[in-house]
XYZ file of C-alpha atoms in Angstrom:
459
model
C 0.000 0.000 0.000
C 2.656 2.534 -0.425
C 1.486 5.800 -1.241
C 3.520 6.859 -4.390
C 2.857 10.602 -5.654
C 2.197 11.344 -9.165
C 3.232 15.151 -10.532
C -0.763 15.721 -10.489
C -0.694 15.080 -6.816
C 3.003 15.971 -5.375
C 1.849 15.965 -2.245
C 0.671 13.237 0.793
C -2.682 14.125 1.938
C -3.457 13.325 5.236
C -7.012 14.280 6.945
C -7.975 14.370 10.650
C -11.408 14.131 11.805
C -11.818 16.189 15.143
C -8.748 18.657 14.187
C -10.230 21.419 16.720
C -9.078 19.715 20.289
C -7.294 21.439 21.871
C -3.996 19.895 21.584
C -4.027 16.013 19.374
C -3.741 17.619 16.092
C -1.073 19.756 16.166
C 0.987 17.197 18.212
C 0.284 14.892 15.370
C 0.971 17.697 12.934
C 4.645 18.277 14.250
C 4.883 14.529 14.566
C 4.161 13.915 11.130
C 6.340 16.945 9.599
C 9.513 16.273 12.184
C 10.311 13.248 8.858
C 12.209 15.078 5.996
C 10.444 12.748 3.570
C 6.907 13.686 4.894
C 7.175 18.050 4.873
C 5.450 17.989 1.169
C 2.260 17.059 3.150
C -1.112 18.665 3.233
C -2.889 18.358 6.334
C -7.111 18.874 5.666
C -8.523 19.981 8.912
C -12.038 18.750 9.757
C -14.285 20.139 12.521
C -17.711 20.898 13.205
C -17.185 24.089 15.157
C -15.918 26.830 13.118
C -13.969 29.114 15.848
C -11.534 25.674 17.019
C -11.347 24.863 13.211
C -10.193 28.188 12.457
C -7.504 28.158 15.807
C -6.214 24.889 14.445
C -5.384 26.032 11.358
C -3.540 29.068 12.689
C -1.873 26.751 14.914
C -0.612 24.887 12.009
C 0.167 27.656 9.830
C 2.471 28.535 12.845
C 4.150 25.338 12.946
C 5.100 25.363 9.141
C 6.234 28.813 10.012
C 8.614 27.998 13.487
C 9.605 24.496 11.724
C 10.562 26.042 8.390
C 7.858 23.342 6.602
C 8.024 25.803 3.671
C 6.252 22.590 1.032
C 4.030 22.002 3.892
C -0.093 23.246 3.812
C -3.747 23.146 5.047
C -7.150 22.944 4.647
C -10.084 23.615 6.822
C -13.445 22.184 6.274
C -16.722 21.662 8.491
C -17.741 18.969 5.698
C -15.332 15.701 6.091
C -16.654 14.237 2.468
C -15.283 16.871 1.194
C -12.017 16.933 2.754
C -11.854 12.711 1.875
C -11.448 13.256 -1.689
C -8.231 11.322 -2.382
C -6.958 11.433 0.859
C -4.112 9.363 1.854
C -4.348 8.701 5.502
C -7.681 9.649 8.052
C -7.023 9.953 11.392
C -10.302 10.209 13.391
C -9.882 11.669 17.067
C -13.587 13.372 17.932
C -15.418 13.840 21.394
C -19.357 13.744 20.522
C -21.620 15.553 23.072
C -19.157 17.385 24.777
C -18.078 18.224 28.047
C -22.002 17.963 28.841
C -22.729 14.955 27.924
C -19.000 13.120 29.979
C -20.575 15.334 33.024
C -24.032 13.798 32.554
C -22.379 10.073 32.130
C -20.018 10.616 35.561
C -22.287 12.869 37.736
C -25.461 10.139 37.058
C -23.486 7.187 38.135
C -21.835 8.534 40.832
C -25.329 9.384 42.509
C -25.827 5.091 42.299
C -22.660 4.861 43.848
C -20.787 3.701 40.521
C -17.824 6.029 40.963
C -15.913 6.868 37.955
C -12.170 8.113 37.521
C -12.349 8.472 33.638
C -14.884 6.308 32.225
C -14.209 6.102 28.471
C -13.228 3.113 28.056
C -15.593 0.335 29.864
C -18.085 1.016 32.936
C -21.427 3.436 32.579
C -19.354 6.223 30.362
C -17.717 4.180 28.303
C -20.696 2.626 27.029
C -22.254 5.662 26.692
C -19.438 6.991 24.368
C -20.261 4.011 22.438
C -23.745 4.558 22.050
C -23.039 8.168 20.808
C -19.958 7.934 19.006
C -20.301 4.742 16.939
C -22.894 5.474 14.913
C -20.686 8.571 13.706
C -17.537 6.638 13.489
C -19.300 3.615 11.368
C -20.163 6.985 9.289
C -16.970 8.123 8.680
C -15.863 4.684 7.855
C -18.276 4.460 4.762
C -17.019 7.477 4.236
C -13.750 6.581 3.730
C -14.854 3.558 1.760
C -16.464 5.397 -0.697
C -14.271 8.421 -1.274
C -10.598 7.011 -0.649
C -10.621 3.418 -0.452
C -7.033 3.183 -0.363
C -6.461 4.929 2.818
C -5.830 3.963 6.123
C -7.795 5.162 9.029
C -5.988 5.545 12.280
C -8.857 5.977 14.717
C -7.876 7.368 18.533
C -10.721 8.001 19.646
C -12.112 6.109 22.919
C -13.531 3.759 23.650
C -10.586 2.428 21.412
C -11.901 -1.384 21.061
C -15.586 -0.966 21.376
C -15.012 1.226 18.386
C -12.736 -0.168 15.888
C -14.584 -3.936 16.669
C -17.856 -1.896 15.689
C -16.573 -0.493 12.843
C -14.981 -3.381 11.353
C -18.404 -5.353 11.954
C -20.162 -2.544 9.914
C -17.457 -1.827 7.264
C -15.707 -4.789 7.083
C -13.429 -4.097 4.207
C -11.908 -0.759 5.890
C -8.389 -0.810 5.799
C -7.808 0.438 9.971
C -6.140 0.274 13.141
C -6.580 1.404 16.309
C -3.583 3.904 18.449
C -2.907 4.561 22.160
C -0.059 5.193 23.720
C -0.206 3.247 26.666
C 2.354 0.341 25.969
C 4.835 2.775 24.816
C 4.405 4.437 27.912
C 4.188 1.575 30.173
C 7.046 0.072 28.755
C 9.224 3.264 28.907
C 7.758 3.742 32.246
C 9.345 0.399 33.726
C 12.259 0.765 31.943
C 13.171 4.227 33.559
C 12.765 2.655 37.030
C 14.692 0.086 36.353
C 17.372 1.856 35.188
C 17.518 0.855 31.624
C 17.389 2.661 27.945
C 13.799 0.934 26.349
C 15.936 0.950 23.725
C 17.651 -1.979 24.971
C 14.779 -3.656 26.204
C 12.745 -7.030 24.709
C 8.721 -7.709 25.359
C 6.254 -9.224 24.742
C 3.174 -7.426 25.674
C -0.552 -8.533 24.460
C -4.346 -8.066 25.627
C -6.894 -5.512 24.849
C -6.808 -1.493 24.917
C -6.245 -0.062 28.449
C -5.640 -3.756 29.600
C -2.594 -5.423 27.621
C -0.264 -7.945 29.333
C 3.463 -6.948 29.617
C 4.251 -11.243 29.673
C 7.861 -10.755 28.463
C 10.497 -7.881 29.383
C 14.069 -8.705 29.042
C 17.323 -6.599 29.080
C 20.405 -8.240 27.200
C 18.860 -11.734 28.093
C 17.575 -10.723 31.856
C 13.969 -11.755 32.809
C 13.516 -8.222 34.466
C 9.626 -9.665 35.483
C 11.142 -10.624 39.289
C 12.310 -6.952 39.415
C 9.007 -5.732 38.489
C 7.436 -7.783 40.763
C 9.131 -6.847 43.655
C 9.144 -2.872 42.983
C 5.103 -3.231 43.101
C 5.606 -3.705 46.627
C 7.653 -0.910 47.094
C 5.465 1.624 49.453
C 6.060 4.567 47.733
C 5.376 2.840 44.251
C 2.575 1.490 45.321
C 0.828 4.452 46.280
C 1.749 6.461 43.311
C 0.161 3.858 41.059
C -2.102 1.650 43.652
C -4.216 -0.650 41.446
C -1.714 -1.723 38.755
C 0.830 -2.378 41.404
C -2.064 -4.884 43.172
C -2.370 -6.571 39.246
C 1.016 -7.126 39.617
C 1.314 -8.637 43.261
C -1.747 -10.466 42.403
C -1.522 -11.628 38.863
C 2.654 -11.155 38.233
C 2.426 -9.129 35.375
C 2.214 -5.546 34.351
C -0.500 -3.812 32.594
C -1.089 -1.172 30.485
C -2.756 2.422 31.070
C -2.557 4.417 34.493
C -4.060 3.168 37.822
C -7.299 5.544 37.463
C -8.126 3.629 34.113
C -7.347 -0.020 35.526
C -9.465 0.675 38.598
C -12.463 0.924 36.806
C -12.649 -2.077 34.890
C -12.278 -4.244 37.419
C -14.819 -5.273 40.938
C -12.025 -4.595 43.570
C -10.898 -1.197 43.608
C -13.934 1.161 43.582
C -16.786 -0.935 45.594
C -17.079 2.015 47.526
C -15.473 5.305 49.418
C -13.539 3.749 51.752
C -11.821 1.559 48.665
C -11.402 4.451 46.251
C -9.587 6.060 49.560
C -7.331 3.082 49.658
C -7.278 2.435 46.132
C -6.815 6.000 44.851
C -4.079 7.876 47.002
C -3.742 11.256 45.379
C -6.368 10.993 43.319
C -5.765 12.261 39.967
C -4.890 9.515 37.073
C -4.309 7.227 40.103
C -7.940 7.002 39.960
C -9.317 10.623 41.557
C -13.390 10.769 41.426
C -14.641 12.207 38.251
C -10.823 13.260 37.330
C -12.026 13.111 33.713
C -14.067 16.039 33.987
C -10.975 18.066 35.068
C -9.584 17.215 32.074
C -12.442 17.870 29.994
C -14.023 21.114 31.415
C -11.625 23.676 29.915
C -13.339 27.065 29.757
C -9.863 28.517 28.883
C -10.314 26.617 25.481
C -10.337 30.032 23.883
C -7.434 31.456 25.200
C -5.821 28.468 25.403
C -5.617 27.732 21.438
C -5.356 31.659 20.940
C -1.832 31.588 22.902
C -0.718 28.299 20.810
C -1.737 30.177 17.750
C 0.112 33.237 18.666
C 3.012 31.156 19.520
C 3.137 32.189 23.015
C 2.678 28.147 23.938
C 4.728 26.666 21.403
C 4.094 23.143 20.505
C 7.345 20.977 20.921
C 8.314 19.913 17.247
C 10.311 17.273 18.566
C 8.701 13.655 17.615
C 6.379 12.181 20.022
C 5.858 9.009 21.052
C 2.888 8.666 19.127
C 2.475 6.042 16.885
C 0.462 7.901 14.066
C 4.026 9.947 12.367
C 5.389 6.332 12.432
C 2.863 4.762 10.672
C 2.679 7.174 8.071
C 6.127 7.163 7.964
C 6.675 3.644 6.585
C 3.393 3.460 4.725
C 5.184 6.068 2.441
C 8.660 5.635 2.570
C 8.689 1.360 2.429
C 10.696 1.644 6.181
C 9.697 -0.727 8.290
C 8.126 -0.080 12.159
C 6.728 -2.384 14.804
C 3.617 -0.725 16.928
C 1.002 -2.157 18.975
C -2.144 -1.837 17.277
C -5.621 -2.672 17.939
C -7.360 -4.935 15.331
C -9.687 -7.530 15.333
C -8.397 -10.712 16.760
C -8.910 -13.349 14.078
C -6.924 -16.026 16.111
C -3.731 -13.669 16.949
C -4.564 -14.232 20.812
C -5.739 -17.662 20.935
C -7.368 -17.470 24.459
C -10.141 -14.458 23.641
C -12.336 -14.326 20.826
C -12.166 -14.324 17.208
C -14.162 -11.530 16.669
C -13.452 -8.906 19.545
C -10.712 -6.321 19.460
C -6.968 -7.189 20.735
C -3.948 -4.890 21.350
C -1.483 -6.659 19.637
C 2.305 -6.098 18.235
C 1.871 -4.819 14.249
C 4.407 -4.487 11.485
C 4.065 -1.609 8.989
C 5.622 -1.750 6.038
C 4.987 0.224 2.756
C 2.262 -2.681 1.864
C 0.100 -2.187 5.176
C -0.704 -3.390 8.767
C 0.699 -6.442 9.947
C -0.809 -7.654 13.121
C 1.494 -10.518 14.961
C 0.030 -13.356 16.364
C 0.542 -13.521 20.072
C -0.863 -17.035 20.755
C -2.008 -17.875 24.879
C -1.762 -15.094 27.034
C -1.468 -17.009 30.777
C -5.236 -18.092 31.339
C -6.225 -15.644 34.469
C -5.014 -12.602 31.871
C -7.247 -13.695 29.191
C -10.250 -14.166 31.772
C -9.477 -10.447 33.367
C -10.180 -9.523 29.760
C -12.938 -11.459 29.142
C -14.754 -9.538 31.394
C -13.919 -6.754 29.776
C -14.950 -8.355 26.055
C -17.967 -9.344 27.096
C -19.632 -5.638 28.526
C -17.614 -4.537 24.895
C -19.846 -6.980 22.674
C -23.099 -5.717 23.991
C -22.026 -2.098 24.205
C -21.491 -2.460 20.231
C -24.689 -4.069 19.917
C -27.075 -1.718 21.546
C -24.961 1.167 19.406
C -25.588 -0.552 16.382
C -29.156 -1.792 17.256
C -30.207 1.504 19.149
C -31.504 -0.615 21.490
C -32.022 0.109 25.338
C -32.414 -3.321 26.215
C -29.113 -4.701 25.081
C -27.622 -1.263 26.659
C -28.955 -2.631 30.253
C -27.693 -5.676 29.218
C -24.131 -4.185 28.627
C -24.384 -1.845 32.161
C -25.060 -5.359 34.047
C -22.197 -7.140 32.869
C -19.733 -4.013 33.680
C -17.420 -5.346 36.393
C -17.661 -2.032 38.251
C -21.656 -1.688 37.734
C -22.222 -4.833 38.529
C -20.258 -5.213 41.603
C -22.207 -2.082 43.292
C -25.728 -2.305 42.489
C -28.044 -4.978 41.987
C -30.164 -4.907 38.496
C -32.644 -3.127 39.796
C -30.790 -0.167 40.152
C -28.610 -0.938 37.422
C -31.711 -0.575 35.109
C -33.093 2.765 36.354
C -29.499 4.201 35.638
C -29.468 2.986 32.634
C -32.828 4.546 32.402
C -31.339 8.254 33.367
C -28.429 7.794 31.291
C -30.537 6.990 27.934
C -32.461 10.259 28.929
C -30.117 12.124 29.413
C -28.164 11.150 26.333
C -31.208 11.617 24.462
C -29.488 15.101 22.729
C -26.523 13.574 21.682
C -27.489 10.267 20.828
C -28.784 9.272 17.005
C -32.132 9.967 15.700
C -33.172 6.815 15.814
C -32.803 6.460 19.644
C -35.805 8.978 19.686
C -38.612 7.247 21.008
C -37.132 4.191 22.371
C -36.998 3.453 26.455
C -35.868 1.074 28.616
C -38.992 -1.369 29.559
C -39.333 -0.951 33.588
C -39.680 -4.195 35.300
C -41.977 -4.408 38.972
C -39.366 -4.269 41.862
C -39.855 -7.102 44.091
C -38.962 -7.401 47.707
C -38.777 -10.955 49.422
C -40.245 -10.824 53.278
């Protein structure tokens, strides 16, 4: 699949979908230019709010200007068919509904007791953002079908495997993979503390998105997993990163993504206050209530972008560790790269099933995505994820059915959900949530509730 350029077309033509946040795109944007063989590149900006459109563009503009990206240019459109036309790469990366609607999704739950840190991935918000966002991103993917078949979609935007396994159900022949950055930066992470370069590091690492298995990390020969093992009971570790450190002392392996995201999708760290006190020292990403909406509710937005635009916050045009520049990279040069990738399984994890969505090691070459089959992650791994695969499965079917049953269906089997209320109470918040939602969700959702069920109490 390498992209060669014809003297019609001298330049790469890469479009991202969501290009007004306040910070992905131009990170991506110096990532991307920071190749000498990728600065004769036009970037088509998509949006659907015209004032972050319009700062993203001057925040590109000024990185072409600081970098000296003199072949390098832009586009800005509200209508992403348009911006498709013969495009080389789409990288998707959107928020639907808005800070209201991740307030709604965390504030509801939280008055059942469910008590969110970030909830986009799994648990009551995450299968919200499923229900909302799906539908738009099976869109896009017809899209992309129909108007450059040849591309490759990079989608980041959570939640990463409910998304990518509904898309691929819907549009099977879309050539796509799913980015994080969480094993790069779990893997760089335990490097650093244990003194070594990652660069000299071997591993093995396998699972689903947010919950991948480090099974293998080796230093010139050295099994460095004892090591690892006996840092998570380090005090001071342990606290700074509280519910990963108890997978490890538990389970003897290291997983992906920050305590705050690996304490939700599980039915021992959040059961209640007192746990989340334990559990959640600090707060924060190590699992603080509601920390997402910090994160999210960013009234500054405006001056924020103006100050990146004016060049008063520069953007670092050193390469990240994103894996979206490298991809491109070897798609158009032939240069070969190994990322982790999330793709449908297919038999590349032999222990989960065929048709969910795995985190797996890819090669990229100048013909396309490799993944690499894993083959049997150690049995209590693949059953934590399970868990996981089986609240994803329903979560994409009541997105693509627009149907409140199977969305009660999905909240019940949610390891956090399910561990604090009974289903019930699971099934009037579901109830609240699908109101709630109602101005964000599809057109189709109009109309259809949740069927109430008599509460019955024993004597």
């Amino acid at each position: 699949m390498i992209v060669a350029f014809s003297s019609a077309r001298s330049q790469l033509k890469i479009v991202i979908i969501g290009a007004g946040s306040l910070e992905f795109s131009s990170r991506l944007t110096a990532d991307v230019l920071s190749y000498p063989a990728l600065t004769h590149t036009h970037f088509a900006l998509v949006d659907t709010n015209a004032e972050r459109l319009d700062f993203a563009g001057q925040i590109v503009g000024q990185i072409f200007q600081q970098g000296g990206y003199e072949h390098a240019t832009y586009s800005l459109h509200s209508d992403r068919r348009e911006a498709l036309v013969d495009a080389d790469f789409v990288i998707t990366s959107i928020l639907i509904g808005g800070f209201p609607a991740i307030e709604s999704e965390i504030d509801i739950p939280k008055r059942f007791g469910v008590c969110q840190a970030i909830g986009d991935t799994l648990t009551p918000g995450g299968i919200m953002r499923c229900l909302r966002t799906l539908p738009v991103q099976i869109e896009i993917a017809r899209d992309v079908r129909d108007l450059c078949p040849s591309a490759l979609l990079l989608n980041y935007t959570n939640p990463m495997s409910m998304l990518c396994w509904g898309m691929k159900n819907s549009v099977p022949d879309i050539n796509m993979v799913g980015l994080c950055h969480s094993v790069q930066s779990t893997t760089e992470q335990w490097a650093s503390r244990l003194g070594h370069d990652l660069r000299d590091v071997e591993f093995s690492c396998a699972g689903i998105n947010h919950q991948a298995w480090i099974t293998r990390f080796e230093v010139k020969g050295k099994d460095c997993l004892p090591e690892i093992r006996a840092l998570a009971e380090d005090d001071k570790l342990w606290r700074s990163d509280t519910s990963r450190m108890e997978y490890i002392k538990h389970f003897g392996f290291p997983v992906t993504e920050a305590s705050g995201h690996n304490s939700e999708y599980s039915p021992w760290f959040r059961k209640n206050p007192e746990k989340i006190e334990r559990y959640s020292p600090g707060g924060g990403w190590n699992g603080g209530p509601g920390f997402i909406k910090t994160l999210y509710n960013r009234p500054d937005w405006r001056e924020t972008m103006a100050k990146m635009a004016r060049w008063e916050t520069p953007i670092n045009l050193e390469r990240s560790i994103e894996y979206g520049s490298q991809i491109i990279h070897a798609v158009t040069t032939g240069a070969s790269e190994v990322i982790f990738g999330n793709v449908i399984n297919e038999g590349l994890i032999d222990n989960l099933p065929r048709d969910a969505c795995v985190e797996v090691a890819c090669k990229i070459t100048e013909t396309g995505v490799f993944p690499e089959p894993y083959g049997r992650l150690p049995e209590h791994l693949a059953g934590i994820n399970s868990n996981q695969i089986n609240t994803q499965r329903l979560a994409v079917l009541a997105a693509t059915e627009a149907s409140p049953e199977l969305a009660f269906q999905a909240m019940a089997l949610d390891p956090l959900t399910s561990t604090v209320l009974d289903l019930d109470e699971i099934r009037k918040l579901t109830t609240e949530l699908l109101v709630a939602h109602q101005p964000y969700l599809p057109e189709i959702w109009r109309g259809r509730s949740l069927a109430p069920k008599p509460v019955l109490y024993s004597v």
